[in-house]
Amino acid sequence: MVSSVTEGVKVSVKTEYQADYSSPLQAHYVFTYRITIENASDYTIQLLRRHWLIFDSNGTVREVEGEGVVGLQPVLEPGEVHEYVSGCNLRSSIGKMTGTYLVERMIDGKQLRIGIPEFTMVVPYKLN
């Protein structure tokens, strides 16, 4: 698990290879990632947008941007945690992702970019 803290918001990521949904012979590798967002700041925030950079070890880079996360724009009071699971497919057995969330402080409307720590996605047999 990797974590980072920006503006009092902690983002942690854990990945898992999904062998049942992958097909290495067709260069199709599926990973899930569990994101935990913890609001350790003094302010209520709302997650508005996400921005991802996805790097495949074959040299492909993809960019994904959109509203919220898995269809939600959660509001987190101080001390609250939001967790979700999403997924990514790669054309190679190794890749990485990083990005940012755009959140808004509810008290004054100030928008903040919260860093998502870079994390790797590696098929387990590559680690041996």
mmCIF file of N, CA and C in Angstrom:
data_model
loop_
_atom_site.group_PDB
_atom_site.id
_atom_site.type_symbol
_atom_site.label_atom_id
_atom_site.label_comp_id
_atom_site.label_asym_id
_atom_site.label_seq_id
_atom_site.Cartn_x
_atom_site.Cartn_y
_atom_site.Cartn_z
ATOM 1 N N MET A 1 0.847 -1.174 0.000
ATOM 2 C CA MET A 1 0.000 0.000 0.000
ATOM 3 C C MET A 1 0.895 1.241 0.000
ATOM 4 N N VAL A 2 0.512 2.220 -0.813
ATOM 5 C CA VAL A 2 1.223 3.501 -0.828
ATOM 6 C C VAL A 2 0.252 4.589 -0.397
ATOM 7 N N SER A 3 0.804 5.645 0.219
ATOM 8 C CA SER A 3 -0.025 6.752 0.710
ATOM 9 C C SER A 3 0.690 8.072 0.491
ATOM 10 N N SER A 4 -0.122 9.138 0.408
ATOM 11 C CA SER A 4 0.422 10.494 0.400
ATOM 12 C C SER A 4 -0.603 11.411 1.054
ATOM 13 N N VAL A 5 -0.110 12.558 1.556
ATOM 14 C CA VAL A 5 -0.989 13.534 2.203
ATOM 15 C C VAL A 5 -0.789 14.886 1.530
ATOM 16 N N THR A 6 -1.904 15.509 1.134
ATOM 17 C CA THR A 6 -1.900 16.852 0.552
ATOM 18 C C THR A 6 -2.992 17.653 1.230
ATOM 19 N N GLU A 7 -2.653 18.817 1.761
ATOM 20 C CA GLU A 7 -3.645 19.708 2.376
ATOM 21 C C GLU A 7 -4.472 18.991 3.451
ATOM 22 N N GLY A 8 -3.839 18.044 4.149
ATOM 23 C CA GLY A 8 -4.537 17.322 5.211
ATOM 24 C C GLY A 8 -5.425 16.193 4.728
ATOM 25 N N VAL A 9 -5.354 15.855 3.446
ATOM 26 C CA VAL A 9 -6.144 14.757 2.893
ATOM 27 C C VAL A 9 -5.187 13.619 2.534
ATOM 28 N N LYS A 10 -5.417 12.460 3.160
ATOM 29 C CA LYS A 10 -4.558 11.299 2.931
ATOM 30 C C LYS A 10 -5.210 10.375 1.904
ATOM 31 N N VAL A 11 -4.435 10.010 0.892
ATOM 32 C CA VAL A 11 -4.896 9.086 -0.137
ATOM 33 C C VAL A 11 -3.999 7.851 -0.085
ATOM 34 N N SER A 12 -4.624 6.675 0.078
ATOM 35 C CA SER A 12 -3.891 5.411 0.110
ATOM 36 C C SER A 12 -4.412 4.506 -0.992
ATOM 37 N N VAL A 13 -3.502 3.712 -1.573
ATOM 38 C CA VAL A 13 -3.857 2.852 -2.699
ATOM 39 C C VAL A 13 -3.289 1.463 -2.488
ATOM 40 N N LYS A 14 -4.129 0.464 -2.756
ATOM 41 C CA LYS A 14 -3.692 -0.932 -2.742
ATOM 42 C C LYS A 14 -4.167 -1.569 -4.039
ATOM 43 N N THR A 15 -3.274 -2.292 -4.739
ATOM 44 C CA THR A 15 -3.620 -2.900 -6.028
ATOM 45 C C THR A 15 -3.702 -4.413 -5.911
ATOM 46 N N GLU A 16 -4.421 -4.997 -6.870
ATOM 47 C CA GLU A 16 -4.522 -6.456 -6.926
ATOM 48 C C GLU A 16 -4.685 -6.885 -8.388
ATOM 49 N N TYR A 17 -3.903 -7.881 -8.779
ATOM 50 C CA TYR A 17 -4.002 -8.442 -10.129
ATOM 51 C C TYR A 17 -5.226 -9.344 -10.195
ATOM 52 N N GLN A 18 -5.984 -9.245 -11.270
ATOM 53 C CA GLN A 18 -7.197 -10.044 -11.451
ATOM 54 C C GLN A 18 -6.956 -11.100 -12.532
ATOM 55 N N ALA A 19 -6.384 -12.219 -12.120
ATOM 56 C CA ALA A 19 -6.026 -13.285 -13.064
ATOM 57 C C ALA A 19 -7.243 -13.826 -13.804
ATOM 58 N N ASP A 20 -8.387 -13.937 -13.130
ATOM 59 C CA ASP A 20 -9.584 -14.507 -13.753
ATOM 60 C C ASP A 20 -10.116 -13.660 -14.904
ATOM 61 N N TYR A 21 -9.798 -12.372 -14.915
ATOM 62 C CA TYR A 21 -10.288 -11.468 -15.962
ATOM 63 C C TYR A 21 -9.195 -11.088 -16.959
ATOM 64 N N SER A 22 -8.005 -11.629 -16.755
ATOM 65 C CA SER A 22 -6.866 -11.318 -17.611
ATOM 66 C C SER A 22 -6.634 -12.427 -18.623
ATOM 67 N N SER A 23 -5.978 -12.064 -19.705
ATOM 68 C CA SER A 23 -5.630 -13.031 -20.738
ATOM 69 C C SER A 23 -4.242 -12.692 -21.273
ATOM 70 N N PRO A 24 -3.202 -13.182 -20.595
ATOM 71 C CA PRO A 24 -1.830 -12.843 -21.012
ATOM 72 C C PRO A 24 -1.525 -13.183 -22.478
ATOM 73 N N LEU A 25 -2.118 -14.248 -23.010
ATOM 74 C CA LEU A 25 -1.860 -14.603 -24.407
ATOM 75 C C LEU A 25 -2.385 -13.550 -25.379
ATOM 76 N N GLN A 26 -3.392 -12.782 -24.954
ATOM 77 C CA GLN A 26 -3.913 -11.685 -25.764
ATOM 78 C C GLN A 26 -3.401 -10.325 -25.276
ATOM 79 N N ALA A 27 -2.379 -10.327 -24.431
ATOM 80 C CA ALA A 27 -1.798 -9.094 -23.865
ATOM 81 C C ALA A 27 -2.879 -8.245 -23.202
ATOM 82 N N HIS A 28 -3.673 -8.893 -22.339
ATOM 83 C CA HIS A 28 -4.747 -8.212 -21.614
ATOM 84 C C HIS A 28 -4.590 -8.544 -20.120
ATOM 85 N N TYR A 29 -4.221 -7.526 -19.347
ATOM 86 C CA TYR A 29 -3.958 -7.687 -17.920
ATOM 87 C C TYR A 29 -4.873 -6.740 -17.150
ATOM 88 N N VAL A 30 -5.626 -7.288 -16.217
ATOM 89 C CA VAL A 30 -6.602 -6.499 -15.473
ATOM 90 C C VAL A 30 -6.160 -6.384 -14.008
ATOM 91 N N PHE A 31 -6.229 -5.159 -13.504
ATOM 92 C CA PHE A 31 -5.887 -4.875 -12.112
ATOM 93 C C PHE A 31 -7.027 -4.093 -11.474
ATOM 94 N N THR A 32 -7.225 -4.329 -10.195
ATOM 95 C CA THR A 32 -8.122 -3.462 -9.429
ATOM 96 C C THR A 32 -7.270 -2.678 -8.442
ATOM 97 N N TYR A 33 -7.802 -1.535 -8.043
ATOM 98 C CA TYR A 33 -7.131 -0.750 -7.018
ATOM 99 C C TYR A 33 -8.172 -0.222 -6.050
ATOM 100 N N ARG A 34 -7.828 -0.312 -4.777
ATOM 101 C CA ARG A 34 -8.687 0.168 -3.697
ATOM 102 C C ARG A 34 -8.110 1.490 -3.199
ATOM 103 N N ILE A 35 -8.915 2.534 -3.291
ATOM 104 C CA ILE A 35 -8.500 3.869 -2.861
ATOM 105 C C ILE A 35 -9.197 4.204 -1.548
ATOM 106 N N THR A 36 -8.422 4.683 -0.592
ATOM 107 C CA THR A 36 -8.964 5.191 0.659
ATOM 108 C C THR A 36 -8.596 6.670 0.755
ATOM 109 N N ILE A 37 -9.624 7.517 0.881
ATOM 110 C CA ILE A 37 -9.435 8.961 1.011
ATOM 111 C C ILE A 37 -9.855 9.337 2.417
ATOM 112 N N GLU A 38 -8.918 9.880 3.187
ATOM 113 C CA GLU A 38 -9.162 10.219 4.586
ATOM 114 C C GLU A 38 -9.015 11.726 4.769
ATOM 115 N N ASN A 39 -10.075 12.369 5.224
ATOM 116 C CA ASN A 39 -10.039 13.816 5.431
ATOM 117 C C ASN A 39 -9.539 14.106 6.844
ATOM 118 N N ALA A 40 -8.242 14.377 6.965
ATOM 119 C CA ALA A 40 -7.644 14.722 8.251
ATOM 120 C C ALA A 40 -7.509 16.238 8.405
ATOM 121 N N SER A 41 -8.163 16.984 7.512
ATOM 122 C CA SER A 41 -8.108 18.448 7.604
ATOM 123 C C SER A 41 -9.187 18.941 8.565
ATOM 124 N N ASP A 42 -9.226 20.236 8.757
ATOM 125 C CA ASP A 42 -10.233 20.856 9.629
ATOM 126 C C ASP A 42 -11.483 21.266 8.872
ATOM 127 N N TYR A 43 -11.558 20.950 7.570
ATOM 128 C CA TYR A 43 -12.639 21.455 6.725
ATOM 129 C C TYR A 43 -13.404 20.322 6.050
ATOM 130 N N THR A 44 -14.683 20.542 5.823
ATOM 131 C CA THR A 44 -15.482 19.629 5.014
ATOM 132 C C THR A 44 -15.092 19.854 3.567
ATOM 133 N N ILE A 45 -14.886 18.747 2.836
ATOM 134 C CA ILE A 45 -14.493 18.828 1.433
ATOM 135 C C ILE A 45 -15.428 17.974 0.575
ATOM 136 N N GLN A 46 -15.491 18.330 -0.696
ATOM 137 C CA GLN A 46 -16.205 17.504 -1.662
ATOM 138 C C GLN A 46 -15.270 17.191 -2.811
ATOM 139 N N LEU A 47 -15.195 15.919 -3.165
ATOM 140 C CA LEU A 47 -14.383 15.487 -4.291
ATOM 141 C C LEU A 47 -15.170 15.771 -5.569
ATOM 142 N N LEU A 48 -14.618 16.606 -6.434
ATOM 143 C CA LEU A 48 -15.311 17.014 -7.651
ATOM 144 C C LEU A 48 -14.873 16.234 -8.885
ATOM 145 N N ARG A 49 -13.544 16.075 -9.053
ATOM 146 C CA ARG A 49 -13.003 15.490 -10.282
ATOM 147 C C ARG A 49 -11.799 14.608 -9.993
ATOM 148 N N ARG A 50 -11.473 13.771 -10.973
ATOM 149 C CA ARG A 50 -10.266 12.948 -10.913
ATOM 150 C C ARG A 50 -9.478 13.146 -12.204
ATOM 151 N N HIS A 51 -8.179 12.983 -12.105
ATOM 152 C CA HIS A 51 -7.297 13.065 -13.273
ATOM 153 C C HIS A 51 -6.221 11.998 -13.100
ATOM 154 N N TRP A 52 -6.162 11.063 -14.033
ATOM 155 C CA TRP A 52 -5.213 9.946 -13.960
ATOM 156 C C TRP A 52 -4.257 9.967 -15.140
ATOM 157 N N LEU A 53 -3.034 9.545 -14.879
ATOM 158 C CA LEU A 53 -2.070 9.189 -15.916
ATOM 159 C C LEU A 53 -1.765 7.710 -15.722
ATOM 160 N N ILE A 54 -1.935 6.933 -16.788
ATOM 161 C CA ILE A 54 -1.746 5.483 -16.726
ATOM 162 C C ILE A 54 -0.600 5.129 -17.661
ATOM 163 N N PHE A 55 0.441 4.533 -17.109
ATOM 164 C CA PHE A 55 1.644 4.184 -17.861
ATOM 165 C C PHE A 55 1.728 2.667 -17.999
ATOM 166 N N ASP A 56 1.824 2.193 -19.212
ATOM 167 C CA ASP A 56 1.982 0.776 -19.496
ATOM 168 C C ASP A 56 3.454 0.557 -19.834
ATOM 169 N N SER A 57 4.040 -0.565 -19.420
ATOM 170 C CA SER A 57 5.470 -0.762 -19.673
ATOM 171 C C SER A 57 5.791 -0.955 -21.153
ATOM 172 N N ASN A 58 4.768 -1.052 -22.004
ATOM 173 C CA ASN A 58 5.023 -1.121 -23.452
ATOM 174 C C ASN A 58 5.204 0.272 -24.053
ATOM 175 N N GLY A 59 5.163 1.314 -23.201
ATOM 176 C CA GLY A 59 5.388 2.679 -23.661
ATOM 177 C C GLY A 59 4.116 3.497 -23.840
ATOM 178 N N THR A 60 2.969 2.883 -23.694
ATOM 179 C CA THR A 60 1.694 3.586 -23.844
ATOM 180 C C THR A 60 1.397 4.414 -22.598
ATOM 181 N N VAL A 61 0.937 5.638 -22.809
ATOM 182 C CA VAL A 61 0.491 6.494 -21.711
ATOM 183 C C VAL A 61 -0.942 6.913 -22.027
ATOM 184 N N ARG A 62 -1.831 6.736 -21.059
ATOM 185 C CA ARG A 62 -3.225 7.163 -21.223
ATOM 186 C C ARG A 62 -3.549 8.189 -20.158
ATOM 187 N N GLU A 63 -4.444 9.085 -20.503
ATOM 188 C CA GLU A 63 -4.897 10.108 -19.570
ATOM 189 C C GLU A 63 -6.411 9.958 -19.427
ATOM 190 N N VAL A 64 -6.876 9.967 -18.185
ATOM 191 C CA VAL A 64 -8.304 9.850 -17.902
ATOM 192 C C VAL A 64 -8.685 10.990 -16.981
ATOM 193 N N GLU A 65 -9.728 11.719 -17.370
ATOM 194 C CA GLU A 65 -10.192 12.822 -16.537
ATOM 195 C C GLU A 65 -11.713 12.790 -16.527
ATOM 196 N N GLY A 66 -12.296 13.107 -15.378
ATOM 197 C CA GLY A 66 -13.746 13.121 -15.319
ATOM 198 C C GLY A 66 -14.267 13.525 -13.955
ATOM 199 N N GLU A 67 -15.584 13.583 -13.878
ATOM 200 C CA GLU A 67 -16.228 13.969 -12.628
ATOM 201 C C GLU A 67 -16.183 12.831 -11.623
ATOM 202 N N GLY A 68 -15.928 13.183 -10.367
ATOM 203 C CA GLY A 68 -16.050 12.257 -9.254
ATOM 204 C C GLY A 68 -15.243 10.989 -9.387
ATOM 205 N N VAL A 69 -15.663 9.996 -8.590
ATOM 206 C CA VAL A 69 -15.043 8.678 -8.598
ATOM 207 C C VAL A 69 -16.160 7.636 -8.591
ATOM 208 N N VAL A 70 -16.078 6.687 -9.487
ATOM 209 C CA VAL A 70 -17.096 5.644 -9.673
ATOM 210 C C VAL A 70 -18.519 6.208 -9.551
ATOM 211 N N GLY A 71 -18.751 7.326 -10.239
ATOM 212 C CA GLY A 71 -20.078 7.919 -10.281
ATOM 213 C C GLY A 71 -20.484 8.751 -9.076
ATOM 214 N N LEU A 72 -19.576 8.973 -8.140
ATOM 215 C CA LEU A 72 -19.894 9.728 -6.926
ATOM 216 C C LEU A 72 -19.009 10.962 -6.799
ATOM 217 N N GLN A 73 -19.535 11.963 -6.131
ATOM 218 C CA GLN A 73 -18.772 13.141 -5.727
ATOM 219 C C GLN A 73 -18.923 13.266 -4.211
ATOM 220 N N PRO A 74 -18.217 12.393 -3.475
ATOM 221 C CA PRO A 74 -18.456 12.301 -2.027
ATOM 222 C C PRO A 74 -18.064 13.570 -1.265
ATOM 223 N N VAL A 75 -18.825 13.842 -0.205
ATOM 224 C CA VAL A 75 -18.521 14.916 0.742
ATOM 225 C C VAL A 75 -17.941 14.248 1.974
ATOM 226 N N LEU A 76 -16.787 14.742 2.422
ATOM 227 C CA LEU A 76 -16.128 14.180 3.594
ATOM 228 C C LEU A 76 -15.974 15.249 4.666
ATOM 229 N N GLU A 77 -16.607 15.005 5.798
ATOM 230 C CA GLU A 77 -16.429 15.862 6.970
ATOM 231 C C GLU A 77 -15.037 15.589 7.540
ATOM 232 N N PRO A 78 -14.516 16.492 8.374
ATOM 233 C CA PRO A 78 -13.231 16.211 9.019
ATOM 234 C C PRO A 78 -13.289 14.866 9.754
ATOM 235 N N GLY A 79 -12.278 14.047 9.526
ATOM 236 C CA GLY A 79 -12.205 12.738 10.167
ATOM 237 C C GLY A 79 -12.888 11.627 9.393
ATOM 238 N N GLU A 80 -13.657 11.954 8.355
ATOM 239 C CA GLU A 80 -14.355 10.919 7.594
ATOM 240 C C GLU A 80 -13.451 10.295 6.534
ATOM 241 N N VAL A 81 -13.833 9.075 6.135
ATOM 242 C CA VAL A 81 -13.082 8.300 5.146
ATOM 243 C C VAL A 81 -14.040 7.862 4.044
ATOM 244 N N HIS A 82 -13.573 7.931 2.812
ATOM 245 C CA HIS A 82 -14.320 7.387 1.671
ATOM 246 C C HIS A 82 -13.419 6.364 0.995
ATOM 247 N N GLU A 83 -13.990 5.201 0.699
ATOM 248 C CA GLU A 83 -13.223 4.139 0.067
ATOM 249 C C GLU A 83 -13.980 3.643 -1.156
ATOM 250 N N TYR A 84 -13.244 3.341 -2.215
ATOM 251 C CA TYR A 84 -13.867 2.780 -3.406
ATOM 252 C C TYR A 84 -12.871 1.878 -4.118
ATOM 253 N N VAL A 85 -13.410 1.030 -4.992
ATOM 254 C CA VAL A 85 -12.587 0.126 -5.794
ATOM 255 C C VAL A 85 -12.877 0.413 -7.257
ATOM 256 N N SER A 86 -11.828 0.477 -8.046
ATOM 257 C CA SER A 86 -11.965 0.655 -9.484
ATOM 258 C C SER A 86 -10.949 -0.255 -10.161
ATOM 259 N N GLY A 87 -10.842 -0.157 -11.466
ATOM 260 C CA GLY A 87 -9.948 -1.056 -12.168
ATOM 261 C C GLY A 87 -9.271 -0.417 -13.354
ATOM 262 N N CYS A 88 -8.284 -1.138 -13.866
ATOM 263 C CA CYS A 88 -7.485 -0.668 -14.997
ATOM 264 C C CYS A 88 -7.026 -1.890 -15.785
ATOM 265 N N ASN A 89 -7.051 -1.778 -17.100
ATOM 266 C CA ASN A 89 -6.492 -2.840 -17.922
ATOM 267 C C ASN A 89 -5.231 -2.330 -18.607
ATOM 268 N N LEU A 90 -4.266 -3.217 -18.720
ATOM 269 C CA LEU A 90 -2.993 -2.908 -19.366
ATOM 270 C C LEU A 90 -2.754 -3.882 -20.508
ATOM 271 N N ARG A 91 -1.864 -3.497 -21.421
ATOM 272 C CA ARG A 91 -1.466 -4.380 -22.520
ATOM 273 C C ARG A 91 -0.161 -5.118 -22.188
ATOM 274 N N SER A 92 0.416 -4.807 -21.030
ATOM 275 C CA SER A 92 1.622 -5.504 -20.578
ATOM 276 C C SER A 92 1.443 -5.873 -19.109
ATOM 277 N N SER A 93 2.368 -6.659 -18.596
ATOM 278 C CA SER A 93 2.214 -7.201 -17.244
ATOM 279 C C SER A 93 2.691 -6.248 -16.147
ATOM 280 N N ILE A 94 3.192 -5.074 -16.530
ATOM 281 C CA ILE A 94 3.672 -4.096 -15.556
ATOM 282 C C ILE A 94 3.215 -2.701 -15.981
ATOM 283 N N GLY A 95 2.746 -1.926 -15.022
ATOM 284 C CA GLY A 95 2.362 -0.552 -15.302
ATOM 285 C C GLY A 95 2.308 0.252 -14.030
ATOM 286 N N LYS A 96 1.952 1.516 -14.166
ATOM 287 C CA LYS A 96 1.804 2.361 -12.982
ATOM 288 C C LYS A 96 0.774 3.442 -13.269
ATOM 289 N N MET A 97 0.258 4.007 -12.185
ATOM 290 C CA MET A 97 -0.712 5.100 -12.286
ATOM 291 C C MET A 97 -0.363 6.163 -11.261
ATOM 292 N N THR A 98 -0.752 7.374 -11.560
ATOM 293 C CA THR A 98 -0.646 8.486 -10.623
ATOM 294 C C THR A 98 -1.686 9.514 -11.052
ATOM 295 N N GLY A 99 -1.950 10.466 -10.189
ATOM 296 C CA GLY A 99 -2.932 11.465 -10.576
ATOM 297 C C GLY A 99 -3.261 12.433 -9.462
ATOM 298 N N THR A 100 -4.408 13.112 -9.638
ATOM 299 C CA THR A 100 -4.879 14.085 -8.658
ATOM 300 C C THR A 100 -6.395 14.036 -8.564
ATOM 301 N N TYR A 101 -6.887 14.458 -7.417
ATOM 302 C CA TYR A 101 -8.307 14.732 -7.231
ATOM 303 C C TYR A 101 -8.459 16.241 -7.092
ATOM 304 N N LEU A 102 -9.524 16.766 -7.641
ATOM 305 C CA LEU A 102 -9.883 18.161 -7.412
ATOM 306 C C LEU A 102 -10.974 18.143 -6.351
ATOM 307 N N VAL A 103 -10.693 18.771 -5.209
ATOM 308 C CA VAL A 103 -11.673 18.851 -4.129
ATOM 309 C C VAL A 103 -11.981 20.315 -3.855
ATOM 310 N N GLU A 104 -13.142 20.535 -3.260
ATOM 311 C CA GLU A 104 -13.548 21.890 -2.899
ATOM 312 C C GLU A 104 -13.818 21.945 -1.407
ATOM 313 N N ARG A 105 -13.216 22.952 -0.755
ATOM 314 C CA ARG A 105 -13.539 23.194 0.649
ATOM 315 C C ARG A 105 -14.923 23.818 0.703
ATOM 316 N N MET A 106 -15.811 23.243 1.458
ATOM 317 C CA MET A 106 -17.201 23.691 1.482
ATOM 318 C C MET A 106 -17.358 25.057 2.158
ATOM 319 N N ILE A 107 -16.477 25.384 3.101
ATOM 320 C CA ILE A 107 -16.617 26.618 3.870
ATOM 321 C C ILE A 107 -16.399 27.872 3.019
ATOM 322 N N ASP A 108 -15.468 27.782 2.041
ATOM 323 C CA ASP A 108 -15.138 28.981 1.270
ATOM 324 C C ASP A 108 -15.069 28.757 -0.241
ATOM 325 N N GLY A 109 -15.340 27.537 -0.689
ATOM 326 C CA GLY A 109 -15.335 27.255 -2.123
ATOM 327 C C GLY A 109 -13.955 27.117 -2.734
ATOM 328 N N LYS A 110 -12.900 27.178 -1.922
ATOM 329 C CA LYS A 110 -11.540 27.058 -2.457
ATOM 330 C C LYS A 110 -11.325 25.653 -3.007
ATOM 331 N N GLN A 111 -10.783 25.584 -4.228
ATOM 332 C CA GLN A 111 -10.508 24.298 -4.846
ATOM 333 C C GLN A 111 -9.042 23.929 -4.660
ATOM 334 N N LEU A 112 -8.819 22.663 -4.347
ATOM 335 C CA LEU A 112 -7.482 22.151 -4.049
ATOM 336 C C LEU A 112 -7.210 20.913 -4.891
ATOM 337 N N ARG A 113 -5.966 20.761 -5.337
ATOM 338 C CA ARG A 113 -5.546 19.541 -6.027
ATOM 339 C C ARG A 113 -4.878 18.626 -4.998
ATOM 340 N N ILE A 114 -5.436 17.438 -4.855
ATOM 341 C CA ILE A 114 -4.937 16.458 -3.896
ATOM 342 C C ILE A 114 -4.185 15.377 -4.676
ATOM 343 N N GLY A 115 -2.936 15.153 -4.306
ATOM 344 C CA GLY A 115 -2.122 14.164 -5.014
ATOM 345 C C GLY A 115 -2.541 12.736 -4.725
ATOM 346 N N ILE A 116 -2.528 11.929 -5.777
ATOM 347 C CA ILE A 116 -2.718 10.482 -5.648
ATOM 348 C C ILE A 116 -1.334 9.879 -5.812
ATOM 349 N N PRO A 117 -0.854 9.129 -4.826
ATOM 350 C CA PRO A 117 0.524 8.623 -4.928
ATOM 351 C C PRO A 117 0.682 7.668 -6.111
ATOM 352 N N GLU A 118 1.845 7.723 -6.736
ATOM 353 C CA GLU A 118 2.131 6.787 -7.817
ATOM 354 C C GLU A 118 2.123 5.374 -7.267
ATOM 355 N N PHE A 119 1.454 4.475 -7.991
ATOM 356 C CA PHE A 119 1.440 3.077 -7.568
ATOM 357 C C PHE A 119 1.666 2.184 -8.778
ATOM 358 N N THR A 120 2.240 1.022 -8.523
ATOM 359 C CA THR A 120 2.549 0.089 -9.601
ATOM 360 C C THR A 120 1.514 -1.027 -9.649
ATOM 361 N N MET A 121 1.377 -1.567 -10.831
ATOM 362 C CA MET A 121 0.538 -2.742 -11.071
ATOM 363 C C MET A 121 1.446 -3.765 -11.731
ATOM 364 N N VAL A 122 1.668 -4.875 -11.026
ATOM 365 C CA VAL A 122 2.608 -5.881 -11.507
ATOM 366 C C VAL A 122 1.974 -7.260 -11.348
ATOM 367 N N VAL A 123 2.005 -8.041 -12.425
ATOM 368 C CA VAL A 123 1.531 -9.419 -12.346
ATOM 369 C C VAL A 123 2.431 -10.142 -11.349
ATOM 370 N N PRO A 124 1.848 -10.886 -10.383
ATOM 371 C CA PRO A 124 2.657 -11.486 -9.297
ATOM 372 C C PRO A 124 3.838 -12.324 -9.752
ATOM 373 N N TYR A 125 3.714 -13.084 -10.840
ATOM 374 C CA TYR A 125 4.840 -13.927 -11.243
ATOM 375 C C TYR A 125 6.029 -13.109 -11.726
ATOM 376 N N LYS A 126 5.852 -11.839 -12.027
ATOM 377 C CA LYS A 126 6.975 -10.969 -12.414
ATOM 378 C C LYS A 126 7.833 -10.607 -11.209
ATOM 379 N N LEU A 127 7.310 -10.787 -10.003
ATOM 380 C CA LEU A 127 8.037 -10.414 -8.785
ATOM 381 C C LEU A 127 8.957 -11.524 -8.308
ATOM 382 N N ASN A 128 8.868 -12.718 -8.892
ATOM 383 C CA ASN A 128 9.694 -13.852 -8.441
ATOM 384 C C ASN A 128 11.029 -13.884 -9.154
#
